[in-house]
Coordinates of C-alpha atoms and ligand atoms in Angstrom, one line a residue:
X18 CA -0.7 -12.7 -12.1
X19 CA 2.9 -11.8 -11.8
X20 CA 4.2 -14.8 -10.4
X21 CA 7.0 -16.2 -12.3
X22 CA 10.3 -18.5 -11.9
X23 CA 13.2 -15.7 -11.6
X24 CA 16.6 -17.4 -13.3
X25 CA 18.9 -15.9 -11.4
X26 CA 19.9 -18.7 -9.0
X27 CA 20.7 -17.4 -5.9
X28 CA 16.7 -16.2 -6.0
X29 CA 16.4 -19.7 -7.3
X30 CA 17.5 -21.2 -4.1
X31 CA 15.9 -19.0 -1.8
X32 CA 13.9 -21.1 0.8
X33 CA 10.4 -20.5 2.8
X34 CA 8.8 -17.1 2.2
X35 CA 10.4 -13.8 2.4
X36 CA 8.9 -10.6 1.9
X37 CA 10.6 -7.5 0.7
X38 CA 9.2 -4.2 2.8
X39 CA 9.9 -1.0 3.8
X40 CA 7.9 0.2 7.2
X41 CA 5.9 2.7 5.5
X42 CA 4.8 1.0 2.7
X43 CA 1.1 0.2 2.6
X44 CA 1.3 -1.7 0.0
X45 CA 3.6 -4.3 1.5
X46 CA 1.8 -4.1 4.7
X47 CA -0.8 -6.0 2.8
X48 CA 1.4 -9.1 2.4
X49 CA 2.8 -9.2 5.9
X50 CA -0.6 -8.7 7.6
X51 CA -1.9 -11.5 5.5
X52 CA 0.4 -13.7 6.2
X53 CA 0.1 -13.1 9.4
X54 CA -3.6 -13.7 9.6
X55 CA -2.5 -17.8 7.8
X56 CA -0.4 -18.2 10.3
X57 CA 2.6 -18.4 8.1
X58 CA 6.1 -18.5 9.1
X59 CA 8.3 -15.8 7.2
X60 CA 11.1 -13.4 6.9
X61 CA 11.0 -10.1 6.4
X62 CA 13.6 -8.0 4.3
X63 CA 13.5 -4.3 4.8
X64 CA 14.2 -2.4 1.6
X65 CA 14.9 1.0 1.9
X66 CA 12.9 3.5 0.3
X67 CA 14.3 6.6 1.5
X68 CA 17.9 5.1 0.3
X69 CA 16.5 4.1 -2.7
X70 CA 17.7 1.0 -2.1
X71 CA 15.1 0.0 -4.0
X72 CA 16.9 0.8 -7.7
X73 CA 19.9 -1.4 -7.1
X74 CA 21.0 -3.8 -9.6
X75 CA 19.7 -6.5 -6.9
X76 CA 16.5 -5.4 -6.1
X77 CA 15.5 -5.0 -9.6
X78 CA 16.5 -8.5 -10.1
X79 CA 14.1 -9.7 -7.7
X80 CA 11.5 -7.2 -8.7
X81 CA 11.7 -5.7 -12.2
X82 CA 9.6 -2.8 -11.3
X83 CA 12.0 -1.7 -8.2
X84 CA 9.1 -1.7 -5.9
X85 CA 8.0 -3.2 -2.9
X86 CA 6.5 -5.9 -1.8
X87 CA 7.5 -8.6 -3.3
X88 CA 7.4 -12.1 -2.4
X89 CA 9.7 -15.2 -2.7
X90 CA 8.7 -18.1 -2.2
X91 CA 10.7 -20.9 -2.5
X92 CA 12.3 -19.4 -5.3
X93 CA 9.3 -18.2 -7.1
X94 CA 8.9 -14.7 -7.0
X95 CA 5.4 -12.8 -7.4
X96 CA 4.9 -9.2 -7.4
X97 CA 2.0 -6.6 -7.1
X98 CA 0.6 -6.6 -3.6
X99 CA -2.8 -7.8 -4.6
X100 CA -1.4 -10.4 -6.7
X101 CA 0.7 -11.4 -4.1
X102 CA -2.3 -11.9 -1.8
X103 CA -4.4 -13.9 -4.3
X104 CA -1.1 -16.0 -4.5
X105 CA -1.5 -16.1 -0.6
X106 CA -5.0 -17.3 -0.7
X107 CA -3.9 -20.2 -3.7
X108 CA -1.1 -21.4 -1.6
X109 CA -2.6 -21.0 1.6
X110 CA -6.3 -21.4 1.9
X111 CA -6.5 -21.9 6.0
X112 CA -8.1 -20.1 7.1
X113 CA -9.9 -18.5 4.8
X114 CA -9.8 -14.5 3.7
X115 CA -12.5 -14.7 1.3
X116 CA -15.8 -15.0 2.4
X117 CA -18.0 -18.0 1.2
X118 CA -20.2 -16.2 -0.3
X119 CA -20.2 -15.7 -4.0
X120 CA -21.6 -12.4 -4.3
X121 CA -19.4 -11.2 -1.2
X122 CA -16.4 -12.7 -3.1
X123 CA -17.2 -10.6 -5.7
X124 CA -17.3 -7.7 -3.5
X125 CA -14.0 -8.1 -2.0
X126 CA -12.5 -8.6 -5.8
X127 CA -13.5 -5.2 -6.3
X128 CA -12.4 -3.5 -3.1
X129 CA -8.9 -5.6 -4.1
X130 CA -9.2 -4.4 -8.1
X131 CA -9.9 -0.7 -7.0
X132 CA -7.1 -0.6 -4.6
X133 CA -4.9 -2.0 -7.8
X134 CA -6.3 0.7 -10.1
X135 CA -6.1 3.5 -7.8
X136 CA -2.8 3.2 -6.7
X137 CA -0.7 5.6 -8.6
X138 CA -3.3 8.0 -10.1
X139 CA -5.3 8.4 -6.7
X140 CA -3.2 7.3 -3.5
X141 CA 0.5 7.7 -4.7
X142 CA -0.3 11.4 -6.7
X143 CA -2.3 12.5 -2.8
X144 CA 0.6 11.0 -0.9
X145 CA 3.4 12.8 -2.9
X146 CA 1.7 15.6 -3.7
X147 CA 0.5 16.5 -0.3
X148 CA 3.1 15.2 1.9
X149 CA 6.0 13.1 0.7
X150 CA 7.4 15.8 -2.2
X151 CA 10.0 14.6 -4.9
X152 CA 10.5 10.8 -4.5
X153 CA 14.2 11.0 -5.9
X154 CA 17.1 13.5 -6.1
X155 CA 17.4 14.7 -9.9
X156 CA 21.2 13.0 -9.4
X157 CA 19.0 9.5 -8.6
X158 CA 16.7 9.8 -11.3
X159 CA 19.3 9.3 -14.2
X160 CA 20.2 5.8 -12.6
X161 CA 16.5 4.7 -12.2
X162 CA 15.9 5.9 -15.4
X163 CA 18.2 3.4 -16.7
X164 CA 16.3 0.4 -15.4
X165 CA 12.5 1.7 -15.0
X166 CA 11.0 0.3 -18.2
X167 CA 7.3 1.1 -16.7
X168 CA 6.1 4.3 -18.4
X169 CA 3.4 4.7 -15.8
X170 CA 6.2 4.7 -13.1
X171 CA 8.6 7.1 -15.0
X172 CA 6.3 9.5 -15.3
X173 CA 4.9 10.1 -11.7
X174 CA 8.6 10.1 -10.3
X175 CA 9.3 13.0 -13.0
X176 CA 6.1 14.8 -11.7
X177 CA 7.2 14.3 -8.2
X178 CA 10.0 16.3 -9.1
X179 CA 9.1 18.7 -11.4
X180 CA 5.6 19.4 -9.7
X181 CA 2.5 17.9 -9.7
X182 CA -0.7 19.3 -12.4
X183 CA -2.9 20.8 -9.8
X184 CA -6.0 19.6 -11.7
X185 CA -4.7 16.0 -10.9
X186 CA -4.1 16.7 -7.4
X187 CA -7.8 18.2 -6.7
X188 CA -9.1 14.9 -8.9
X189 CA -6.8 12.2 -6.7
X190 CA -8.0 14.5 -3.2
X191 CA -11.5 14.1 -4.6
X192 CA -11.1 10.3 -5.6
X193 CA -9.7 9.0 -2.7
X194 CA -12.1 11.0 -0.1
X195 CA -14.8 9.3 -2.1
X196 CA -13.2 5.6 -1.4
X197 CA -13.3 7.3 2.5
X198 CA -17.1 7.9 1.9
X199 CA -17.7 4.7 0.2
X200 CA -15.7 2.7 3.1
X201 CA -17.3 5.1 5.8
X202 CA -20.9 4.1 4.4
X203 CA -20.2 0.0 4.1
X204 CA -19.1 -0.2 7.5
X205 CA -22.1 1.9 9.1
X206 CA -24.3 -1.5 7.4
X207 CA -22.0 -4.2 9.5
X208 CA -19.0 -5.1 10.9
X209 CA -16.1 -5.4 8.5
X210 CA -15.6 -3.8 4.8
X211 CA -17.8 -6.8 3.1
X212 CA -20.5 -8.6 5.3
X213 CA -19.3 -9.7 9.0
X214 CA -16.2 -11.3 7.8
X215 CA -12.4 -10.2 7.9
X216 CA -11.5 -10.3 4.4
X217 CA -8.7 -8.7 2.3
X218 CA -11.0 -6.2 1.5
X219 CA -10.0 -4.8 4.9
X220 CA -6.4 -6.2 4.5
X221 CA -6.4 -3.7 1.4
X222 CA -8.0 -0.9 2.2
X223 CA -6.8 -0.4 5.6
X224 CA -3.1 0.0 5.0
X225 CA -3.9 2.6 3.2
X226 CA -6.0 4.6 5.5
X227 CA -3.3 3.2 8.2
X228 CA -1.0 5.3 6.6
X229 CA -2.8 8.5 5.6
X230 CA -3.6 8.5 9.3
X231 CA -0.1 8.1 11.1
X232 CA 1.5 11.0 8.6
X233 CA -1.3 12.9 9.0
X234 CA -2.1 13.4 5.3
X235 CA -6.0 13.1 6.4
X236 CA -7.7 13.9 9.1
X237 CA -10.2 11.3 10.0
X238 CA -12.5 12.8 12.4
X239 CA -15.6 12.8 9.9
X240 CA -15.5 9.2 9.7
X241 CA -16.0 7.5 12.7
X242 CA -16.9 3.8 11.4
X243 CA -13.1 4.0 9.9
X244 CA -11.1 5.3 13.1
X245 CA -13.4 2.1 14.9
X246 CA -12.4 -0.3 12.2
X247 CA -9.0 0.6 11.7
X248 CA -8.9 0.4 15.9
X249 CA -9.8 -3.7 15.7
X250 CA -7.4 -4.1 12.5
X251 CA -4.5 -2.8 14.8
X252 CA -5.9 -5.0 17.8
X253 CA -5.6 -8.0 15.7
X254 CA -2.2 -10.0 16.2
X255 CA -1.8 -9.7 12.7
X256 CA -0.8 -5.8 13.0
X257 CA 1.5 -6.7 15.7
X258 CA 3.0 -9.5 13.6
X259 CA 2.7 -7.9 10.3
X260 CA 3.3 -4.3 11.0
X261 CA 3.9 -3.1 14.5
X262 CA 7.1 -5.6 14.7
X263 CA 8.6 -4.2 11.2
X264 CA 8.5 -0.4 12.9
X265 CA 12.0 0.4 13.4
X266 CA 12.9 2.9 16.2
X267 CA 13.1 5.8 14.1
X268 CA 9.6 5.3 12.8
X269 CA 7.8 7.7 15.1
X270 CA 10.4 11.0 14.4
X271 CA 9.6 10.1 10.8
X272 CA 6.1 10.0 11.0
X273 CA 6.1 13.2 13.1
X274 CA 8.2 15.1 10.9
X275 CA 5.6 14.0 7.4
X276 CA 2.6 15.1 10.1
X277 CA 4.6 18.6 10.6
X278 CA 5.1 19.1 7.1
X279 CA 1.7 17.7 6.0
X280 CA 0.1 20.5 8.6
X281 CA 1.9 23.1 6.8
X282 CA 1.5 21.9 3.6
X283 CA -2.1 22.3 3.9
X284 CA -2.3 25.1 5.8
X285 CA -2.9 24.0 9.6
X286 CA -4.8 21.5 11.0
X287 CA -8.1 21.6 9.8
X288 CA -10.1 18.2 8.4
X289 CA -8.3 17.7 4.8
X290 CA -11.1 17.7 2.8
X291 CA -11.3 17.5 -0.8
X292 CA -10.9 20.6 -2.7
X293 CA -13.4 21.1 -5.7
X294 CA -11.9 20.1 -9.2
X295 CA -12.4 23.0 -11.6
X296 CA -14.5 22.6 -14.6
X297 CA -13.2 22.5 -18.0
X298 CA -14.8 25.8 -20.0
Ligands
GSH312 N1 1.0 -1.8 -7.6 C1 2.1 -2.0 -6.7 C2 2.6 -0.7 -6.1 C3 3.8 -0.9 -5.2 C4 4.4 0.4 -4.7 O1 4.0 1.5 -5.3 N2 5.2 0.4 -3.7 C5 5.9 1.6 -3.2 C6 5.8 1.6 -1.7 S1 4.1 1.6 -1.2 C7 7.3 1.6 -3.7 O2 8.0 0.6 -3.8 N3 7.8 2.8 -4.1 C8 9.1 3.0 -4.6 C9 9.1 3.6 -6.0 O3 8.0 3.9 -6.5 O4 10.1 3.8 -6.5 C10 1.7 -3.0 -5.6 O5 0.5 -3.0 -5.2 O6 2.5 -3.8 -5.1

């Protein structure tokens, strides 16, 4: 888990939790809606993406991967969303987000691992591919590729700007809409993502379909047990706590303009289904 006693000492001396976001990130809507559901008091920091605020000297002290979320907390600094929420859970058992259940546990640990594992190769290479385009300006990438010491990271932010390999594309498409099938299915045999309790199962697959949803990269009308969960996850207080209250007021012309250019991107509005990957001869 990537939860370690920063040296620099002004991240040191930080007190109480704060949690480093942007409003679009799904990733760090994990943290903040979990938090949210313990009942925890915390700050939030806004990092933006778009301004690549993200690759300063600063941020990258805090997080050495330049991404967020991260959390401090009370000077201790842990990274990775799904590390972060296991962190959560240590810290913060009350109530709960883990079912009893030892089997159902399990169950959850995979949603949480798959979400992990899946993140660049399936969600980040749909996102960018289909909607968001080149993550940094060529004159950016120089600077970032001063501090980036991740090879996984380097390369997807070169692909995002010299062009995604289709074949990747049509296998991410296909990957993710079978997560969509998998979720879909689970939720048709009870209430939430494992068994009839709220876990971070939902916490961490939600965000994602929270976000594919509101840029309009997928269009959810074939799965009607999703659009019903994901209706009670944004009922909860959590989402009004841990998402709807980060929004800032330009969040709805920028989520407009992504739908726009997602519709044109893939030709008009039709459901966004996967595309079949082409065999290998
Ligand atoms: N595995 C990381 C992924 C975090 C991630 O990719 N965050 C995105 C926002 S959702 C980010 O910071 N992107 C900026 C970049 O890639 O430079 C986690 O789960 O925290």
């Amino acid at each position: 888990m990537p939860v370690y006693e920063n040296t620099d000492p002004d991240i040191r001396s930080m007190k109480g939790l704060r949690v480093y976001h942007y409003f679009l990130s799904n990733c760090a809507q994990r943290v903040t809606l979990a938090l949210e559901e313990k009942g925890q008091d915390w700050t939030p920091h806004a990092i933006n993406l778009f301004t690549q605020e993200n690759t300063t000297d600063e941020y990258f002290r805090i997080n050495p991967k330049g991404l967020v979320p991260a959390l401090v907390h009370d000077g201790v600094v842990v990274t990775e969303s799904i590390d972060i929420l296991r962190y959560i859970e240590e810290q913060f058992p009350d109530p709960p987000l883990y079912p009893s259940d030892p089997e159902q546990r399990r169950e959850v640990d995979n949603w949480m691992d798959a979400a992990t594992e899946n993140h660049v190769r399936v969600v980040k290479t749909f996102m960018y591919s289909t909607v968001l385009g080149a993550s940094k300006k060529p004159g950016m990438m120089e600077n970032y590729l001063k501090k980036q010491e991740d090879e996984e990271l380097i390369a997807f932010h070169k692909e995002t700007l010299s062009g995604f390999d289709q074949t990747r594309v049509l296998e991410a498409e296909r990957n993710l809409f079978a997560f969509y099938d998998d979720i879909e299915k689970e939720l048709g045999l009870h209430q939430w993502l494992v068994g009839d309790e709220f876990s971070y199962a939902d916490i961490a697959w939600f965000v994602t379909y929270f976000m594919n949803r509101r840029v309009g990269a997928v269009d959810f009308r074939n799965y009607p047990n999703i659009r019903n969960w994901g209706d009670r996850i944004i009922q909860r207080p959590s989402f009004k706590g841990g998402v709807a209250r980060l929004q800032p007021w330009y969040a709805p012309l920028v989520c407009l303009m992504l739908r726009t250019k997602s519709r044109l991107q893939r030709g008009g509005p039709a459901p966004a289904q996967p595309r079949p990957v082409p065999q290998s001869p």
